[in-house]
Structures are given as structure tokens and as C-alpha cells.
């Protein structure tokens, strides 16, 4: 089956309904976990090549945003999809609860401070979208403030794209049942106890509210210049392959070139 990036892409041209998107992507990639992992392994060298090309060309900037409910696999995606790339030109930024210093500034300050430089790929584990998701669901901002922030975000992302940044926003779409399974594993497995947070259970009680807010935010911020990709995330291996294929298709579409170097006067061989 040919891979269709448009199946996952949301660019604001049509309304996004979260309930019509599957959380299970197994059959979209391959029937078995072993085959899906083999596909990911086979594709990894191409991402490494494109990342090297990005760094050498030193013109574009790549921003990858990972958003999703707790346990949707943001950390796992980073470990699996980017395992082969050169760490010198790839950076991950984590956005937890803002510090006192960050709260003294506008909410986008800490985000703008870590966007990619030329030739760099930056992965946001959570992002500026926390400031219109968690804050709205928990009642920390009102409708007027939410409206202002959504406009800020659209303008911010336009600024980034108009100055050479390619933005890929991934919503890791997980089911409530799968989240329960993963949270239970964190409780039962001593090696995963450290991942468990009682606050995750509070957010789980607000599941429907979060789903509605994700739908609203994606509809308000999906644009042609900064589209969302809705990724079925119940299967970790399928999730990883889908994200990898989208990355490769978008990066190859940039037609990046190694810089031409004046070699006049260079020796033919090194003594």
C-alpha cells in the first residue's frame, strides 16, 4: 500500500474531527510489530543523510512539535525515530510547568528562545500548545485569552516559517483504553514507577475535555505553512514508522543541496 501523507495532514482547509481519526495504525504500515520495526530500521539511514544535508546546506531550520496526552509516546518517538541522527545538529527541548523566571515574561518567550538555528533540527517534547491546552481545560485562562493566544501562535509560526523554519506538528492520537494500559504498566513495573505521576490521573478524569480542546486547537492552528499531522499512537511501532515516513517525505521535498566549494588550488592527493 502506497503511503499517503495527506491521510494524516491537517492544514485548515477542512474541519478536523478527532473522532473520525483512528488511534490504531497497525494495518496502515504492516501486520506485525517485527515488520514495522524492520521498516523503521531500513528508513533510518535516509533520515541521517537528510539531517547531514540540512546541516551542511546551513539554510533551513526544522522544528518538530510532539503533542499528545500522557503516555502517548513523545519520549518513545524521540528515542526510536531519531536514534541514528547526529546529536551535534539535533536538539530536544522539553516544556514542563513554567518557572518563576518564565512566568515573569510572555508565555512564548521560553519557546522562541529555543527554536532551531540554521542547519539545525529541534524537537519540542510538548510545546507552546500547552498554553492553550492545559491552561484552557483547567480553567486558568478564559475564552478571550485563549482567542488571543491562538492568534499569537499562528503569527509566531508564520514568523518562523517566513524566516526559514519548516514546522511539522505531530499530534500523537492515543485511545483512553491504551492510556489506561500504559499507566497501569507504570504502576506495576518497578522499572517504570519513576514515570508515574498522580497528576496524570487528574488529567485522565478530564479526558473528554482534553479531546475537545485538542480538536479545537488543531482546527484553529492548522495552516498550510504549519500543518498538523494526526498520528495513530496506540501502536508504538506503527506510530514511529508513520512519523518517519512523513519526515522523510517533507525533508526530501525541500530539495536541499550540499554547498558548492571552490576547489581551485586543492591538491589531488594528500601526502
Short mmCIF file of C-alpha atoms in Angstrom, two decimals:
data_model
loop_
_atom_site.label_atom_id
_atom_site.label_comp_id
_atom_site.label_asym_id
_atom_site.label_seq_id
_atom_site.Cartn_x
_atom_site.Cartn_y
_atom_site.Cartn_z
CA UNK A 1 0.00 0.00 0.00
CA UNK A 2 1.41 3.40 -1.03
CA UNK A 3 2.00 5.81 1.82
CA UNK A 4 -0.35 8.81 1.64
CA UNK A 5 0.84 11.75 3.74
CA UNK A 6 -2.45 13.56 3.12
CA UNK A 7 -4.24 10.90 5.19
CA UNK A 8 -2.58 12.39 8.29
CA UNK A 9 -2.13 16.04 7.29
CA UNK A 10 -4.43 18.76 8.64
CA UNK A 11 -3.88 22.18 7.07
CA UNK A 12 -7.09 24.04 7.90
CA UNK A 13 -8.78 23.52 4.54
CA UNK A 14 -11.27 21.06 6.04
CA UNK A 15 -12.63 20.80 9.60
CA UNK A 16 -10.82 18.29 11.80
CA UNK A 17 -13.00 15.86 13.75
CA UNK A 18 -10.95 13.94 16.30
CA UNK A 19 -13.50 11.12 16.47
CA UNK A 20 -13.06 10.21 12.81
CA UNK A 21 -9.32 9.54 13.16
CA UNK A 22 -8.24 6.07 14.23
CA UNK A 23 -5.78 5.59 17.08
CA UNK A 24 -4.63 2.25 15.66
CA UNK A 25 -2.22 2.45 12.72
CA UNK A 26 -1.06 -1.17 12.55
CA UNK A 27 -2.72 -2.14 9.27
CA UNK A 28 -1.64 1.11 7.65
CA UNK A 29 2.02 0.05 7.89
CA UNK A 30 2.41 -3.72 8.32
CA UNK A 31 0.64 -6.56 10.09
CA UNK A 32 3.39 -7.47 12.54
CA UNK A 33 5.46 -5.49 15.01
CA UNK A 34 8.61 -7.18 13.69
CA UNK A 35 7.92 -5.96 10.16
CA UNK A 36 7.17 -2.44 11.35
CA UNK A 37 10.42 -2.31 13.32
CA UNK A 38 12.31 -3.61 10.29
CA UNK A 39 10.80 -0.85 8.15
CA UNK A 40 11.92 1.77 10.67
CA UNK A 41 15.45 0.36 10.73
CA UNK A 42 15.60 0.40 6.93
CA UNK A 43 14.46 4.03 6.76
CA UNK A 44 16.78 5.39 9.45
CA UNK A 45 19.86 5.89 7.20
CA UNK A 46 17.83 8.16 4.93
CA UNK A 47 16.92 10.44 7.85
CA UNK A 48 20.58 10.51 8.84
CA UNK A 49 21.53 11.51 5.27
CA UNK A 50 18.93 14.28 5.15
CA UNK A 51 19.96 15.60 8.55
CA UNK A 52 23.59 15.76 7.35
CA UNK A 53 22.43 17.60 4.23
CA UNK A 54 20.41 20.05 6.35
CA UNK A 55 23.46 20.77 8.49
CA UNK A 56 25.81 21.15 5.52
CA UNK A 57 23.50 23.38 3.48
CA UNK A 58 23.01 25.64 6.52
CA UNK A 59 19.92 27.37 5.13
CA UNK A 60 16.80 25.71 6.57
CA UNK A 61 15.71 25.11 10.13
CA UNK A 62 13.49 22.18 11.12
CA UNK A 63 11.08 22.37 14.06
CA UNK A 64 9.31 19.17 15.07
CA UNK A 65 6.49 19.53 17.62
CA UNK A 66 5.28 16.47 19.55
CA UNK A 67 1.99 16.88 21.41
CA UNK A 68 -0.32 14.30 22.94
CA UNK A 69 -1.96 13.03 26.07
CA UNK A 70 0.15 11.50 28.84
CA UNK A 71 1.70 8.15 27.71
CA UNK A 72 1.06 8.91 24.02
CA UNK A 73 4.75 8.31 23.31
CA UNK A 74 6.56 11.61 22.96
CA UNK A 75 9.73 10.30 24.63
CA UNK A 76 9.50 6.96 22.82
CA UNK A 77 9.14 8.66 19.45
CA UNK A 78 12.31 10.67 20.03
CA UNK A 79 14.28 7.57 21.06
CA UNK A 80 13.08 5.41 18.16
CA UNK A 81 12.79 7.78 15.21
CA UNK A 82 15.90 9.88 15.85
CA UNK A 83 18.22 7.16 17.14
CA UNK A 84 20.54 7.32 14.12
CA UNK A 85 20.93 11.06 13.63
CA UNK A 86 23.99 13.11 14.58
CA UNK A 87 23.41 14.67 18.03
CA UNK A 88 25.59 17.65 17.06
CA UNK A 89 22.81 19.06 14.87
CA UNK A 90 19.69 17.73 16.60
CA UNK A 91 18.39 19.14 19.87
CA UNK A 92 15.40 18.35 22.08
CA UNK A 93 13.56 20.97 24.13
CA UNK A 94 11.25 19.91 26.96
CA UNK A 95 8.43 22.12 28.19
CA UNK A 96 7.30 21.37 31.70
CA UNK A 97 5.49 23.73 34.09
CA UNK A 98 6.98 27.22 33.60
CA UNK A 99 9.48 28.50 36.13
CA UNK A 100 9.07 31.75 38.06
CA UNK A 101 11.52 33.38 35.67
CA UNK A 102 9.46 32.23 32.67
CA UNK A 103 6.18 33.32 34.23
CA UNK A 104 7.59 36.84 34.55
CA UNK A 105 7.72 37.01 30.74
CA UNK A 106 5.23 36.37 27.96
CA UNK A 107 4.39 32.68 27.52
CA UNK A 108 6.12 32.43 24.13
CA UNK A 109 9.45 33.77 25.43
CA UNK A 110 10.75 30.39 26.59
CA UNK A 111 9.68 28.84 23.29
CA UNK A 112 11.23 31.42 20.98
CA UNK A 113 14.43 31.13 22.99
CA UNK A 114 15.00 27.53 21.83
CA UNK A 115 13.80 27.46 18.21
CA UNK A 116 16.26 25.94 15.70
CA UNK A 117 19.21 27.75 14.18
CA UNK A 118 20.12 27.37 10.51
CA UNK A 119 21.14 23.80 9.78
CA UNK A 120 19.59 22.54 13.00
CA UNK A 121 16.72 20.20 13.77
CA UNK A 122 14.89 20.83 17.06
CA UNK A 123 12.29 18.54 18.62
CA UNK A 124 9.77 20.03 21.04
CA UNK A 125 8.60 17.49 23.65
CA UNK A 126 5.37 19.32 24.44
CA UNK A 127 5.42 22.91 23.28
CA UNK A 128 3.75 26.32 23.21
CA UNK A 129 0.50 24.43 22.71
CA UNK A 130 0.44 23.59 26.41
CA UNK A 131 -0.53 27.24 26.89
CA UNK A 132 -3.83 26.76 25.06
CA UNK A 133 -4.49 23.14 26.04
CA UNK A 134 -3.83 22.55 29.74
CA UNK A 135 -4.47 26.18 30.65
CA UNK A 136 -7.90 26.21 28.99
CA UNK A 137 -9.08 22.77 30.11
CA UNK A 138 -8.18 23.57 33.72
CA UNK A 139 -9.78 26.99 33.59
CA UNK A 140 -6.59 29.02 34.05
CA UNK A 141 -7.39 31.23 31.06
CA UNK A 142 -10.76 32.48 29.80
CA UNK A 143 -12.17 32.44 26.27
CA UNK A 144 -10.81 35.87 25.39
CA UNK A 145 -7.29 34.99 26.48
CA UNK A 146 -7.49 31.70 24.59
CA UNK A 147 -8.52 33.58 21.44
CA UNK A 148 -5.59 35.97 21.81
CA UNK A 149 -3.13 33.13 22.36
CA UNK A 150 -4.33 31.18 19.34
CA UNK A 151 -3.73 34.27 17.21
CA UNK A 152 -0.31 34.75 18.83
CA UNK A 153 0.61 31.16 17.94
CA UNK A 154 -0.50 31.49 14.32
CA UNK A 155 1.52 34.70 13.99
CA UNK A 156 4.52 33.17 15.79
CA UNK A 157 4.56 30.17 13.47
CA UNK A 158 4.22 32.41 10.43
CA UNK A 159 7.23 34.41 11.64
CA UNK A 160 9.24 31.21 11.97
CA UNK A 161 8.28 29.87 8.54
CA UNK A 162 8.92 33.21 6.82
CA UNK A 163 12.44 33.21 8.26
CA UNK A 164 13.36 29.73 7.03
CA UNK A 165 11.85 27.30 9.54
CA UNK A 166 9.96 24.23 8.37
CA UNK A 167 7.40 23.25 11.04
CA UNK A 168 6.00 19.75 11.47
CA UNK A 169 3.44 19.41 14.27
CA UNK A 170 2.54 15.87 15.32
CA UNK A 171 -0.49 15.06 17.47
CA UNK A 172 0.06 11.59 18.93
CA UNK A 173 -3.52 10.30 19.00
CA UNK A 174 -3.95 7.63 21.67
CA UNK A 175 -7.13 5.94 22.92
CA UNK A 176 -8.32 6.14 26.51
CA UNK A 177 -8.08 2.34 26.84
CA UNK A 178 -4.46 2.31 25.66
CA UNK A 179 -3.59 5.09 28.07
CA UNK A 180 -5.06 3.05 30.92
CA UNK A 181 -2.91 0.07 29.90
CA UNK A 182 0.27 2.17 29.83
CA UNK A 183 -0.48 3.90 33.13
CA UNK A 184 -1.17 0.53 34.74
CA UNK A 185 2.19 -0.72 33.47
CA UNK A 186 3.89 2.22 35.15
CA UNK A 187 2.21 1.22 38.40
CA UNK A 188 3.01 -2.50 38.10
CA UNK A 189 6.57 -2.39 36.74
CA UNK A 190 9.15 -1.21 39.32
CA UNK A 191 11.43 -0.10 36.50
CA UNK A 192 8.71 2.25 35.27
CA UNK A 193 7.43 3.51 38.63
CA UNK A 194 9.50 6.66 38.21
CA UNK A 195 7.37 7.62 35.21
CA UNK A 196 4.12 7.58 37.18
CA UNK A 197 2.64 10.85 38.38
CA UNK A 198 -0.60 11.19 40.32
CA UNK A 199 -1.31 14.29 38.25
CA UNK A 200 -1.72 12.02 35.22
CA UNK A 201 -4.83 10.56 36.86
CA UNK A 202 -6.27 14.05 37.37
CA UNK A 203 -5.81 14.77 33.67
CA UNK A 204 -7.32 11.39 32.79
CA UNK A 205 -10.53 12.41 34.54
CA UNK A 206 -10.68 15.32 32.09
CA UNK A 207 -10.14 13.08 29.05
CA UNK A 208 -13.19 14.25 27.09
CA UNK A 209 -12.39 17.91 27.79
CA UNK A 210 -8.83 17.43 26.55
CA UNK A 211 -10.03 15.67 23.40
CA UNK A 212 -12.42 18.51 22.62
CA UNK A 213 -9.72 21.09 23.25
CA UNK A 214 -7.20 19.27 21.05
CA UNK A 215 -9.79 19.25 18.27
CA UNK A 216 -10.46 22.96 18.75
CA UNK A 217 -6.79 23.96 18.92
CA UNK A 218 -5.82 21.89 15.87
CA UNK A 219 -8.67 23.42 13.88
CA UNK A 220 -7.61 26.92 14.91
CA UNK A 221 -3.87 26.48 14.26
CA UNK A 222 -3.68 24.10 11.30
CA UNK A 223 -2.34 26.09 8.35
CA UNK A 224 -0.69 25.35 5.05
CA UNK A 225 2.58 26.81 6.35
CA UNK A 226 2.45 24.93 9.68
CA UNK A 227 0.20 21.86 9.30
CA UNK A 228 -0.66 19.28 11.91
CA UNK A 229 -0.20 15.55 11.37
CA UNK A 230 -2.58 13.33 13.36
CA UNK A 231 -0.69 10.13 14.16
CA UNK A 232 -2.39 6.93 15.39
CA UNK A 233 -0.37 6.18 18.53
CA UNK A 234 -1.86 3.06 20.14
CA UNK A 235 0.81 1.01 18.34
CA UNK A 236 4.25 2.35 19.18
CA UNK A 237 5.91 0.68 16.20
CA UNK A 238 3.30 1.94 13.72
CA UNK A 239 3.48 5.43 15.20
CA UNK A 240 7.24 5.52 14.72
CA UNK A 241 7.12 4.39 11.09
CA UNK A 242 4.37 6.85 10.16
CA UNK A 243 6.28 9.77 11.68
CA UNK A 244 9.50 8.65 10.00
CA UNK A 245 7.81 8.44 6.58
CA UNK A 246 6.28 11.90 6.97
CA UNK A 247 9.65 13.36 7.98
CA UNK A 248 11.41 11.79 5.01
CA UNK A 249 8.78 12.95 2.53
CA UNK A 250 8.81 16.54 3.81
CA UNK A 251 12.62 16.75 4.04
CA UNK A 252 13.14 15.24 0.59
CA UNK A 253 10.66 17.78 -0.76
CA UNK A 254 12.97 20.62 0.29
CA UNK A 255 15.48 19.64 -2.43
CA UNK A 256 18.42 20.51 -0.20
CA UNK A 257 21.88 20.64 -1.78
CA UNK A 258 25.39 20.32 -0.45
CA UNK A 259 27.17 23.70 -0.77
CA UNK A 260 29.45 24.12 -3.76
CA UNK A 261 33.05 24.70 -2.75
CA UNK A 262 35.77 26.39 -4.80
CA UNK A 263 38.39 23.63 -5.09
CA UNK A 264 40.85 25.60 -7.19
CA UNK A 265 44.37 25.08 -5.87
CA UNK A 266 43.48 21.91 -3.98
CA UNK A 267 45.96 19.01 -4.30
CA UNK A 268 44.86 15.78 -5.95
CA UNK A 269 46.22 13.68 -3.11
CA UNK A 270 47.28 14.19 0.46
CA UNK A 271 50.90 13.26 1.18
#
